[in-house]
Coordinates of C-alpha atoms in Angstrom, one line a residue:
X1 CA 151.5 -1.8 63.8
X2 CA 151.6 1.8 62.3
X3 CA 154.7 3.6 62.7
X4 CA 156.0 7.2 63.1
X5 CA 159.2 8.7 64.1
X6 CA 157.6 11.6 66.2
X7 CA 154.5 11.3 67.8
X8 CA 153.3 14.7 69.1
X9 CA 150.5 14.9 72.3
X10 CA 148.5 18.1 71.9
X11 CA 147.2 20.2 69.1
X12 CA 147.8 23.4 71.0
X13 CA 150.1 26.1 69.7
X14 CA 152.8 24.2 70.8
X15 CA 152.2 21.1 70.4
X16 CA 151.8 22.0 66.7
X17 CA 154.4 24.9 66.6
X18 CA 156.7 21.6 67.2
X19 CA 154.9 19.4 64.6
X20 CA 155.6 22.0 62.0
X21 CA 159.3 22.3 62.6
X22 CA 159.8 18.4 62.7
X23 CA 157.7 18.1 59.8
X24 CA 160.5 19.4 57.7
X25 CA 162.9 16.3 58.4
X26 CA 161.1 13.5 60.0
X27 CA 157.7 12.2 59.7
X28 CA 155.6 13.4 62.6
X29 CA 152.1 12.7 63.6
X30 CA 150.3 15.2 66.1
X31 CA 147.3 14.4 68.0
X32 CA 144.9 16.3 69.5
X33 CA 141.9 14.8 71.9
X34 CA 139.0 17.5 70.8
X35 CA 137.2 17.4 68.0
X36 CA 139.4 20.8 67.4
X37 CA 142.7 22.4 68.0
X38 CA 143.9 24.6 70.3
X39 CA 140.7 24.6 72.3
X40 CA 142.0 25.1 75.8
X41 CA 144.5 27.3 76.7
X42 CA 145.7 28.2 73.1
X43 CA 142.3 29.9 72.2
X44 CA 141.8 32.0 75.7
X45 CA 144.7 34.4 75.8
X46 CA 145.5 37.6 74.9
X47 CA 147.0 37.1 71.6
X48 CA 150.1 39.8 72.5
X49 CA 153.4 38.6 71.0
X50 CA 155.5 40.1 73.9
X51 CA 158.8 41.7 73.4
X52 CA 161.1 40.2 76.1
X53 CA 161.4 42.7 78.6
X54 CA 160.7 41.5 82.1
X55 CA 162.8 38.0 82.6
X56 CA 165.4 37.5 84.6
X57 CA 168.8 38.1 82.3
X58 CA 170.2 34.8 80.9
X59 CA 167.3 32.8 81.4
X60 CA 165.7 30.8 78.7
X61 CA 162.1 32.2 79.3
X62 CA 164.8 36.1 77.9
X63 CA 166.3 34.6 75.3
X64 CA 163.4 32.5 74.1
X65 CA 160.8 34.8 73.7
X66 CA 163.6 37.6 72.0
X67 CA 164.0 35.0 69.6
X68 CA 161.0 33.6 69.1
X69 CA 159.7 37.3 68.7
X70 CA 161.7 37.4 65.9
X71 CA 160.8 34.0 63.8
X72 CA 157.1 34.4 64.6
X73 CA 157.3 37.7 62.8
X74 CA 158.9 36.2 60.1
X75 CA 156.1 32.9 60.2
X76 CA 153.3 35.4 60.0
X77 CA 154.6 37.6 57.0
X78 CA 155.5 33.8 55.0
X79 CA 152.3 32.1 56.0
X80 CA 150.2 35.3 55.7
X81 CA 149.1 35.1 59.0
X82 CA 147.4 38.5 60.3
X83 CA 149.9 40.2 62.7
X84 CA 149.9 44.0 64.0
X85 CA 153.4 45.4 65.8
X86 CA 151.6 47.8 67.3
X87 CA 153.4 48.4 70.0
X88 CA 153.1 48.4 73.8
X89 CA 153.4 51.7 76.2
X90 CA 154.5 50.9 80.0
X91 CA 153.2 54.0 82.0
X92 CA 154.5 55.1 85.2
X93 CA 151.9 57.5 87.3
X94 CA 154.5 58.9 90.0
X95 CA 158.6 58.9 90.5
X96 CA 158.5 55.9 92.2
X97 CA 157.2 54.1 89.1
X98 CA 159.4 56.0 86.6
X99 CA 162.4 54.3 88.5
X100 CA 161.3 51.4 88.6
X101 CA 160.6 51.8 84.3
X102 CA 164.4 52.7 84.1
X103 CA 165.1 49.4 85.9
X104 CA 162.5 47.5 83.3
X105 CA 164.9 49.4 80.1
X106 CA 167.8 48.4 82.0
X107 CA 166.4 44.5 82.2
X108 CA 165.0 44.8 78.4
X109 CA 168.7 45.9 77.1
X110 CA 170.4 43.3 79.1
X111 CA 167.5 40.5 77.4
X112 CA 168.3 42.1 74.0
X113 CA 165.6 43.6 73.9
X114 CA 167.3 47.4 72.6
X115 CA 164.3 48.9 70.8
X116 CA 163.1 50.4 73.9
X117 CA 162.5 54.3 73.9
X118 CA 161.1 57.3 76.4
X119 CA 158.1 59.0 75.4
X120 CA 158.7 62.8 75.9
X121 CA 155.7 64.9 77.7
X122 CA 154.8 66.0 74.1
X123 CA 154.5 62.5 72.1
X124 CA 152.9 61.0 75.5
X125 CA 149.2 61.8 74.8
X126 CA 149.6 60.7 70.8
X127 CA 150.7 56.8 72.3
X128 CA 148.3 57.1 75.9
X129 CA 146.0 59.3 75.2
X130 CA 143.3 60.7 78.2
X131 CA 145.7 58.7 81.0
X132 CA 147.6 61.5 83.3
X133 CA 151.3 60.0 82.9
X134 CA 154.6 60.7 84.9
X135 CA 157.1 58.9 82.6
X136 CA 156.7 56.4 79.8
X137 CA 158.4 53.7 77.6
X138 CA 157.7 52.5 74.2
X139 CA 158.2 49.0 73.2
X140 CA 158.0 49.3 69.1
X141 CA 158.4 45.4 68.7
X142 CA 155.3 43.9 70.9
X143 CA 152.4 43.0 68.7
X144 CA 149.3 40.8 68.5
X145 CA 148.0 38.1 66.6
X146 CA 144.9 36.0 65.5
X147 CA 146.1 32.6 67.8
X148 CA 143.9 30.8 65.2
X149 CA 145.2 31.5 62.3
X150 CA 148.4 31.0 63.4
X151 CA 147.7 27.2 64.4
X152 CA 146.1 27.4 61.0
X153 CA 149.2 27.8 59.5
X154 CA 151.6 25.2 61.6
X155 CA 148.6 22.2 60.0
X156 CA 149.0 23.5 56.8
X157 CA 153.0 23.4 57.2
X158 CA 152.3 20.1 58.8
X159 CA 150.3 18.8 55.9
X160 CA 152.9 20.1 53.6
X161 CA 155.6 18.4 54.6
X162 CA 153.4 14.8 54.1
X163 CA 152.7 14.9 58.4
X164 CA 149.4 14.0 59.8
X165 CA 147.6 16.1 62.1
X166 CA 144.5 14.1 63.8
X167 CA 141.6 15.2 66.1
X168 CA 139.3 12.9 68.3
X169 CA 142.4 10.7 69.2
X170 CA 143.7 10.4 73.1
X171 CA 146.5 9.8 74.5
X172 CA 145.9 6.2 77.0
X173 CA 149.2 5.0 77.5
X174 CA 152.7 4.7 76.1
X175 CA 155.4 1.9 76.7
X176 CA 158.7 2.1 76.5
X177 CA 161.0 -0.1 73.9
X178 CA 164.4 -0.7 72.9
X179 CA 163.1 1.4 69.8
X180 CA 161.0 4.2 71.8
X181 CA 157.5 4.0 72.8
X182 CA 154.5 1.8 71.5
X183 CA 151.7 4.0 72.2
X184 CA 147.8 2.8 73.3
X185 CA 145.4 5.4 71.8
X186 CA 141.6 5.4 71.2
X187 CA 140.1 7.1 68.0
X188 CA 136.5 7.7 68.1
X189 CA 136.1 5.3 70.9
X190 CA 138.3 2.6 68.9
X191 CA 141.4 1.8 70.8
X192 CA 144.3 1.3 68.5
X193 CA 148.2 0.8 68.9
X194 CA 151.3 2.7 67.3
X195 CA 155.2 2.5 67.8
X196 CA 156.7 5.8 68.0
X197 CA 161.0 7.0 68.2
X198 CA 160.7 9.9 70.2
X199 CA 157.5 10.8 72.0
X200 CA 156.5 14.7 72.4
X201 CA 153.7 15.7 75.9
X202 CA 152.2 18.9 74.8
X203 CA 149.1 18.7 76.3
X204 CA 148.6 21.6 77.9
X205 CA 146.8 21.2 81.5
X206 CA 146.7 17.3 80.9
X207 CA 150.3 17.4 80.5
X208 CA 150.7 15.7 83.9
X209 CA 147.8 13.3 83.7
X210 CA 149.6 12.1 80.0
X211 CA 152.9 12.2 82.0
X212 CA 151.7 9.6 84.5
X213 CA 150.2 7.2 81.8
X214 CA 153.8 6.9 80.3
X215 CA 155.6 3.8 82.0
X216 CA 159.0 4.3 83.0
X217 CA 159.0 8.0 83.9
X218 CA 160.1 8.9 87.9
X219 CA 156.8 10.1 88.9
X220 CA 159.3 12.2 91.3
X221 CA 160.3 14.9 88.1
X222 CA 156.5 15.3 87.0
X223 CA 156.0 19.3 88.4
X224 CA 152.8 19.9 90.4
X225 CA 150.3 21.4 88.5
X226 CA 149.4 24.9 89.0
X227 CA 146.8 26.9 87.8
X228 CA 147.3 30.2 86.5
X229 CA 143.8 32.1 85.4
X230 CA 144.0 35.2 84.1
X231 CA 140.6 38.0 83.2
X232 CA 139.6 39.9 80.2
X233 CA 136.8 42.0 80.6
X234 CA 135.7 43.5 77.1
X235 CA 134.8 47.2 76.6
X236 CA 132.1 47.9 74.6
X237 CA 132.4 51.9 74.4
X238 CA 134.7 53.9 71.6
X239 CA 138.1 53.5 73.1
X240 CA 141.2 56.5 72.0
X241 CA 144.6 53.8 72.1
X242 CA 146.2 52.7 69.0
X243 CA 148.7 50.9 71.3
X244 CA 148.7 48.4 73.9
X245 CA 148.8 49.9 77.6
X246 CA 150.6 48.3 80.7
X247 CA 151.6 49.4 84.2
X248 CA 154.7 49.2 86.2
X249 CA 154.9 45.2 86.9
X250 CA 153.7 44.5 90.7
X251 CA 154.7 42.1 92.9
X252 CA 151.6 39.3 92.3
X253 CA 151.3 40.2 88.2
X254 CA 151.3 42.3 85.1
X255 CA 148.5 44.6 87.0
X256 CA 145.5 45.7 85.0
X257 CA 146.7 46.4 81.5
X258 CA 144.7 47.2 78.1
X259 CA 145.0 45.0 74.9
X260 CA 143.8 45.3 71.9
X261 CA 142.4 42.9 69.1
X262 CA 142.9 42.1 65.5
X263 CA 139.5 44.0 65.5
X264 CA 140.8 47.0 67.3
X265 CA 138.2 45.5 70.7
X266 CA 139.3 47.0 73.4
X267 CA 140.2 44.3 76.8
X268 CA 141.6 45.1 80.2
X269 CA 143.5 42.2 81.8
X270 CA 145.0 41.1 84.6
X271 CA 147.4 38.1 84.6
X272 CA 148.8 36.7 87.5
X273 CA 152.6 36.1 88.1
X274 CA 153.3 32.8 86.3
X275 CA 153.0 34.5 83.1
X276 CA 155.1 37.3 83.3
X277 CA 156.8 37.7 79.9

């Protein structure tokens, strides 16, 4: 029987942001069920590496993305993966909102996030240009990124570091041993068996599903899954931002916002609750 230390479920960007790091001391094998990577919710988002603004303080959804803020940066310039800071604007249209954007600094400086600034009425129109404006904050540290390009990178570290990345190979089963987990997978319709240390569910949506084909595990601690669809809608005319542009938060969301692209397409948005970040 083949064996690996770690055996990693789902070639996501998580799933192979993992593999890469474990790559570098142990010998890790990540999986992936399509023919390619990162072909569910990895490719269908809006490619904005947020700054850490909105969670609640002390939680690990703050620190997190501060941190990991920080290291992707650093990943993209060593991997020469394309990545723009370009910065987002939170606009407030009336008083009400322009409190609620001092509360929003407020919660960014206690996350660490201290980067924060107020546009003045002058500089305004040269960050959210044509929008009639009341009070506004710049984040300099948001950015975007090409998604692909960055899972790109995690196989080549992967490969690298003498690690296996492998498509077309599911997940059926895994069994617990005295040593960790012999795993039931099937490869291009072949079923096959591997024994595995420590045993990594990354897979996304099917995260559950895998959960529930690993014996041993309290059924009772698997979370409910919930779906959480957000819209892009494209727009095709010439657009004026150089920036990405967000709203006050509301209550069920992010509210409509405006992204950008590696291409400088324009997108409005609106992502529900779940993903506040």
């Amino acid at each position: 029987m083949d064996k690996v230390e770690t055996l990693v479920i789902g070639a996501g960007v998580v799933g192979l942001a993992i593999g890469a790091e474990l790559s570098q001391s142990q010998n890790v094998l990540v999986i992936e069920q399509n023919t390619h990577f990162g072909e569910h919710t990895s490719s269908r988002n809006s490619e904005v590496i947020h700054a850490g603004i909105y969670y609640p303080k002390n939680s690990l959804k703050a620190s997190l993305c501060v941190q990991g803020k920080a290291h992707l940066y650093k990943h993209c310039q060593a991997f020469h993966v394309p990545v723009k800071p370009i910065g987002k604007v939170l606009i407030a249209q009336n008083h009400d909102e322009a409190e609620k954007l001092e509360a929003i600094r407020l919660q960014a400086l206690n996350n660490g996030v201290d980067d924060l600034v107020w546009l003045s009425k002058q500089s305004q129109p040269n960050y959210a240009p044509d929008l009639n404006l009341c009070a506004a904050l710049y984040s300099p540290s948001t950015g975007i990124i090409d998604s692909h390009q960055l899972m790109c990178s995690f196989i080549t570290q992967i490969q690298q570091n003498q690690s296996l990345y492998v498509a077309n190979t599911r997940f059926v089963k895994a069994v617990p041993d005295e040593n960790g987990f012999v795993v039931y997978l099937s490869c291009n319709g072949e079923e096959m068996q591997l024994h595995c240390k420590n045993l990594i569910n990354t897979a996304g949506l099917f995260a559950q599903d895998i959960a529930h084909h690993i014996e041993g595990i309290n059924h009772a601690l698997i979370p409910e899954l919930r779906y959480c669809r957000g819209q892009y809608f494209t727009y095709q005319g010439k657009h004026p931002f150089k920036h990405l542009i967000y709203p006050v938060p509301e209550q069920h969301g992010l509210g409509i916002h405006a992204t950008l692209d590696m291409a400088n397409q324009l997108k409005f948005g609106l992502i529900p609750s779940l993903s506040i970040a």
